[in-house]
Tab-separated table of C-alpha atoms in Angstrom:
chain	number	residue	atom	x	y	z
A	1	SER	CA	40.848	33.316	-34.585
A	2	GLN	CA	39.470	36.982	-33.254
A	3	GLN	CA	36.907	37.910	-31.219
A	4	GLY	CA	35.823	41.148	-32.171
A	5	GLU	CA	33.883	42.976	-28.427
A	6	GLU	CA	31.167	45.225	-29.224
A	7	ASP	CA	30.788	48.099	-27.238
A	8	PRO	CA	27.346	49.468	-25.660
A	9	GLN	CA	25.320	45.620	-26.378
A	10	ALA	CA	23.550	48.637	-27.747
A	11	LEU	CA	22.733	52.612	-28.083
A	12	SER	CA	19.818	55.069	-29.078
A	13	ILE	CA	19.915	58.826	-30.900
A	14	GLN	CA	18.952	60.860	-31.846
A	15	GLU	CA	18.685	61.407	-35.920
A	16	GLY	CA	21.621	63.769	-36.710
A	17	GLU	CA	23.093	63.538	-33.765
A	18	ASN	CA	26.972	61.084	-33.564
A	19	ALA	CA	27.026	57.635	-32.439
A	20	THR	CA	30.698	55.785	-31.100
A	21	MET	CA	30.526	52.322	-30.403
A	22	ASN	CA	33.369	50.364	-29.597
A	23	CYS	CA	35.122	47.301	-29.945
A	24	SER	CA	38.127	45.167	-28.532
A	25	TYR	CA	39.920	42.253	-29.511
A	26	LYS	CA	42.441	40.097	-26.643
A	27	THR	CA	45.655	39.509	-29.853
A	28	SER	CA	47.055	40.750	-32.080
A	29	ILE	CA	45.735	41.995	-35.721
A	30	ASN	CA	47.098	42.148	-39.072
A	31	ASN	CA	43.892	44.576	-39.647
A	32	LEU	CA	40.062	45.140	-37.666
A	33	GLN	CA	36.971	45.453	-39.611
A	34	TRP	CA	33.451	46.114	-38.789
A	35	TYR	CA	29.983	45.568	-40.993
A	36	ARG	CA	26.927	46.051	-40.315
A	37	GLN	CA	23.749	44.012	-40.104
A	38	ASN	CA	20.204	45.371	-41.249
A	39	SER	CA	17.966	42.902	-39.416
A	40	GLY	CA	17.281	40.159	-41.249
A	41	ARG	CA	20.021	40.526	-43.646
A	42	GLY	CA	22.800	39.563	-43.995
A	43	LEU	CA	26.422	41.062	-42.794
A	44	VAL	CA	27.920	44.616	-45.280
A	45	HIS	CA	31.247	45.353	-45.028
A	46	LEU	CA	31.875	49.075	-43.827
A	47	ILE	CA	35.451	49.643	-42.925
A	48	LEU	CA	38.765	48.263	-43.026
A	49	ILE	CA	42.203	48.823	-40.952
A	50	ARG	CA	45.192	47.727	-40.849
A	51	SER	CA	47.300	47.127	-38.459
A	52	ASN	CA	49.894	50.234	-38.598
A	53	GLU	CA	47.644	52.769	-39.702
A	54	ARG	CA	45.922	54.340	-36.448
A	55	GLU	CA	42.186	56.328	-38.516
A	56	LYS	CA	40.949	55.721	-41.736
A	57	HIS	CA	37.799	57.992	-43.157
A	58	SER	CA	35.222	56.923	-45.641
A	59	GLY	CA	31.944	58.884	-45.551
A	60	ARG	CA	31.311	59.327	-42.602
A	61	LEU	CA	32.403	57.037	-41.280
A	62	ARG	CA	35.889	58.006	-38.592
A	63	VAL	CA	37.578	53.820	-37.618
A	64	THR	CA	40.354	54.710	-35.068
A	65	LEU	CA	42.817	51.883	-33.864
A	66	ASP	CA	45.188	51.787	-30.931
A	67	THR	CA	46.295	48.217	-31.225
A	68	SER	CA	48.259	48.908	-27.627
A	69	LYS	CA	44.980	48.993	-25.628
A	70	LYS	CA	43.632	46.106	-28.715
A	71	SER	CA	40.737	48.334	-29.478
A	72	SER	CA	39.131	49.559	-31.983
A	73	SER	CA	35.940	52.991	-32.100
A	74	LEU	CA	33.896	53.096	-34.508
A	75	LEU	CA	32.235	56.607	-35.193
A	76	ILE	CA	28.584	57.148	-37.533
A	77	THR	CA	28.939	61.032	-38.072
A	78	ALA	CA	25.542	63.021	-38.392
A	79	SER	CA	23.390	60.158	-38.471
A	80	ARG	CA	20.535	59.691	-40.306
A	81	ALA	CA	17.152	56.181	-39.707
A	82	ALA	CA	19.733	54.482	-41.739
A	83	ASP	CA	22.160	53.998	-39.641
A	84	THR	CA	19.578	51.993	-37.424
A	85	ALA	CA	21.622	48.463	-37.392
A	86	SER	CA	24.197	46.779	-35.836
A	87	TYR	CA	27.576	46.694	-35.928
A	88	PHE	CA	29.749	43.662	-35.706
A	89	CYS	CA	33.971	43.990	-35.594
A	90	GLY	CA	36.215	41.135	-36.517
A	91	GLY	CA	39.698	40.789	-37.698
A	92	ASP	CA	42.417	38.671	-39.831
A	93	ASP	CA	41.632	35.449	-41.674
A	94	LYS	CA	38.970	33.653	-39.174
A	95	ILE	CA	36.770	36.457	-38.501
A	96	ILE	CA	34.997	35.714	-35.144
A	97	PHE	CA	32.320	38.312	-34.173
A	98	GLY	CA	30.988	39.115	-31.022
A	99	LYS	CA	27.163	40.742	-29.870
A	100	GLY	CA	27.312	43.860	-32.029
A	101	THR	CA	26.366	46.996	-30.961
A	102	ARG	CA	23.092	47.350	-32.292
A	103	LEU	CA	22.191	51.090	-32.581
A	104	HIS	CA	19.734	53.212	-33.017
A	105	ILE	CA	18.732	56.354	-35.157
A	106	LEU	CA	15.635	58.630	-33.108
A	107	PRO	CA	13.776	60.514	-35.121
B	1	GLY	CA	27.539	35.643	-60.191
B	2	ALA	CA	27.613	39.481	-59.083
B	3	GLY	CA	27.016	37.762	-54.799
B	4	VAL	CA	26.944	35.984	-52.708
B	5	SER	CA	23.695	33.193	-53.416
B	6	GLN	CA	21.762	30.855	-50.540
B	7	THR	CA	19.260	28.581	-50.766
B	8	PRO	CA	17.071	27.744	-49.693
B	9	SER	CA	16.918	31.399	-48.421
B	10	ASN	CA	13.769	29.068	-45.644
B	11	LYS	CA	13.928	25.793	-44.552
B	12	VAL	CA	11.330	24.114	-41.921
B	13	THR	CA	12.208	20.677	-41.026
B	14	GLU	CA	11.323	18.606	-37.943
B	15	LYS	CA	13.395	17.709	-35.763
B	16	GLY	CA	15.635	13.609	-36.720
B	17	LYS	CA	16.022	14.799	-40.057
B	18	TYR	CA	18.515	15.480	-42.273
B	19	VAL	CA	19.542	19.451	-44.015
B	20	GLU	CA	21.255	20.584	-47.208
B	21	LEU	CA	22.367	24.147	-46.363
B	22	ARG	CA	23.777	25.663	-50.607
B	23	CYS	CA	25.958	28.245	-51.194
B	24	ASP	CA	27.248	30.287	-53.638
B	25	PRO	CA	30.266	31.646	-53.781
B	26	ILE	CA	31.053	34.868	-55.766
B	27	SER	CA	32.965	33.789	-58.534
B	28	GLY	CA	36.762	33.222	-58.334
B	29	HIS	CA	36.620	33.796	-54.625
B	30	THR	CA	38.466	31.051	-53.361
B	31	ALA	CA	37.982	31.658	-49.414
B	32	LEU	CA	34.230	30.701	-47.810
B	33	TYR	CA	32.773	30.507	-44.679
B	34	TRP	CA	29.462	29.009	-42.759
B	35	TYR	CA	28.572	31.333	-39.554
B	36	ARG	CA	25.411	30.333	-37.488
B	37	GLN	CA	23.712	33.673	-36.067
B	38	SER	CA	20.153	33.133	-33.916
B	39	LEU	CA	18.403	35.738	-32.433
B	40	GLY	CA	19.999	38.485	-30.465
B	41	GLN	CA	23.272	37.459	-31.332
B	42	GLY	CA	26.380	37.500	-33.422
B	43	PRO	CA	26.932	35.417	-36.204
B	44	GLU	CA	28.883	32.474	-34.505
B	45	PHE	CA	32.071	30.979	-36.804
B	46	LEU	CA	31.598	27.107	-37.994
B	47	ILE	CA	33.672	26.634	-40.862
B	48	TYR	CA	35.587	28.718	-43.897
B	49	PHE	CA	37.003	26.942	-46.197
B	50	GLN	CA	40.603	28.052	-48.510
B	51	GLY	CA	39.652	27.016	-51.902
B	52	THR	CA	38.952	22.735	-51.686
B	53	GLY	CA	39.368	22.583	-48.498
B	54	ALA	CA	38.572	23.575	-44.945
B	55	ALA	CA	41.776	25.567	-42.868
B	56	ASP	CA	39.732	25.810	-39.267
B	57	ASP	CA	36.179	23.889	-38.875
B	58	SER	CA	36.761	24.767	-34.789
B	59	GLY	CA	33.253	26.494	-34.249
B	60	LEU	CA	31.551	23.475	-36.625
B	61	PRO	CA	28.869	22.128	-33.328
B	62	ASN	CA	29.690	18.237	-33.108
B	63	ASP	CA	29.835	15.489	-35.890
B	64	ARG	CA	26.580	16.256	-37.016
B	65	PHE	CA	27.767	18.600	-38.607
B	66	PHE	CA	29.674	18.653	-41.719
B	67	ALA	CA	30.250	20.961	-45.161
B	68	VAL	CA	31.870	20.619	-48.127
B	69	ARG	CA	33.123	22.327	-51.099
B	70	PRO	CA	34.277	19.719	-53.487
B	71	GLU	CA	35.452	21.855	-56.748
B	72	GLY	CA	36.345	24.748	-54.924
B	73	SER	CA	32.804	27.030	-55.994
B	74	VAL	CA	29.754	25.877	-54.399
B	75	SER	CA	29.885	24.804	-50.941
B	76	THR	CA	27.104	22.855	-48.699
B	77	LEU	CA	26.181	22.949	-44.975
B	78	LYS	CA	24.474	19.401	-44.009
B	79	ILE	CA	23.286	18.735	-40.189
B	80	GLN	CA	22.138	15.818	-40.146
B	81	ARG	CA	19.601	13.983	-37.507
B	82	THR	CA	18.735	18.246	-36.662
B	83	GLU	CA	17.441	19.944	-33.363
B	84	ARG	CA	15.138	22.600	-32.260
B	85	GLY	CA	18.511	24.385	-31.106
B	86	ASP	CA	20.016	24.640	-34.461
B	87	SER	CA	16.906	26.041	-35.955
B	88	ALA	CA	19.159	29.494	-36.712
B	89	VAL	CA	19.714	31.511	-39.848
B	90	TYR	CA	23.252	29.594	-40.951
B	91	LEU	CA	24.609	33.029	-42.886
B	92	CYS	CA	27.409	32.237	-46.163
B	93	ALA	CA	30.066	34.633	-47.101
B	94	SER	CA	33.471	35.084	-49.910
B	95	SER	CA	36.126	37.019	-50.436
B	96	GLN	CA	38.999	36.790	-52.054
B	97	THR	CA	42.049	35.330	-49.946
B	98	THR	CA	43.087	34.476	-47.088
B	99	GLY	CA	45.457	35.817	-45.937
B	100	GLY	CA	46.136	40.569	-45.359
B	101	ALA	CA	42.978	42.426	-46.205
B	102	ASN	CA	40.508	40.342	-46.587
B	103	VAL	CA	37.052	41.055	-46.532
B	104	LEU	CA	33.629	39.007	-46.455
B	105	THR	CA	30.843	39.722	-49.210
B	106	PHE	CA	28.015	37.834	-46.619
B	107	GLY	CA	24.671	36.243	-48.623
B	108	ALA	CA	20.548	36.739	-47.229
B	109	GLY	CA	21.282	33.745	-45.289
B	110	SER	CA	19.337	30.836	-44.490
B	111	ARG	CA	16.454	30.526	-42.053
B	112	LEU	CA	16.525	27.163	-40.644
B	113	THR	CA	13.469	26.158	-38.402
B	114	VAL	CA	13.820	22.805	-36.798
B	115	LEU	CA	10.531	21.566	-34.735
């Protein structure tokens, strides 16, 4: 099982700026995933990074993984109003999420 | 179906009553997960199934909670003698495998309110 802990708890940035949020976990993983949750809805999978990868890109998303520090970061470039959501990380079979990072994009 | 379907979307019940929440996973997905989420919190893991069996039920908070998946597809989360603290959104997710890359597809959730 993996406990993902996201940081910061809340983040507000201007539209167009980049947003970075972090995830720490406690034990070794085979892969780590990031999910997004818009208010009142279910989570949506964003990106998965495997333990043998250091960086991965998907559109405006960039994920890094540092297995020596047991941490990951999610970068959203050129933020948009639609990116306003909560973001969660978790890994492997029994995916345990933290409290998430609440991202608010200001117009 | 095309996605994970959860019913009912909203359920209001009185303290002490019995409640069933249903999850229809994506066809062919062998793993099924239940989470519950309170306002402002992350999803709290409850249980996950691989096929018909519960692979891990360590997140169920007490013996009032029980989940089944008799045919390896639809799952029902059952809550007995509901308490006000059970009020939350109950999320279901399914995936194709529990090993390796295990990407979850979530339903929209069932909002339970216990009065």
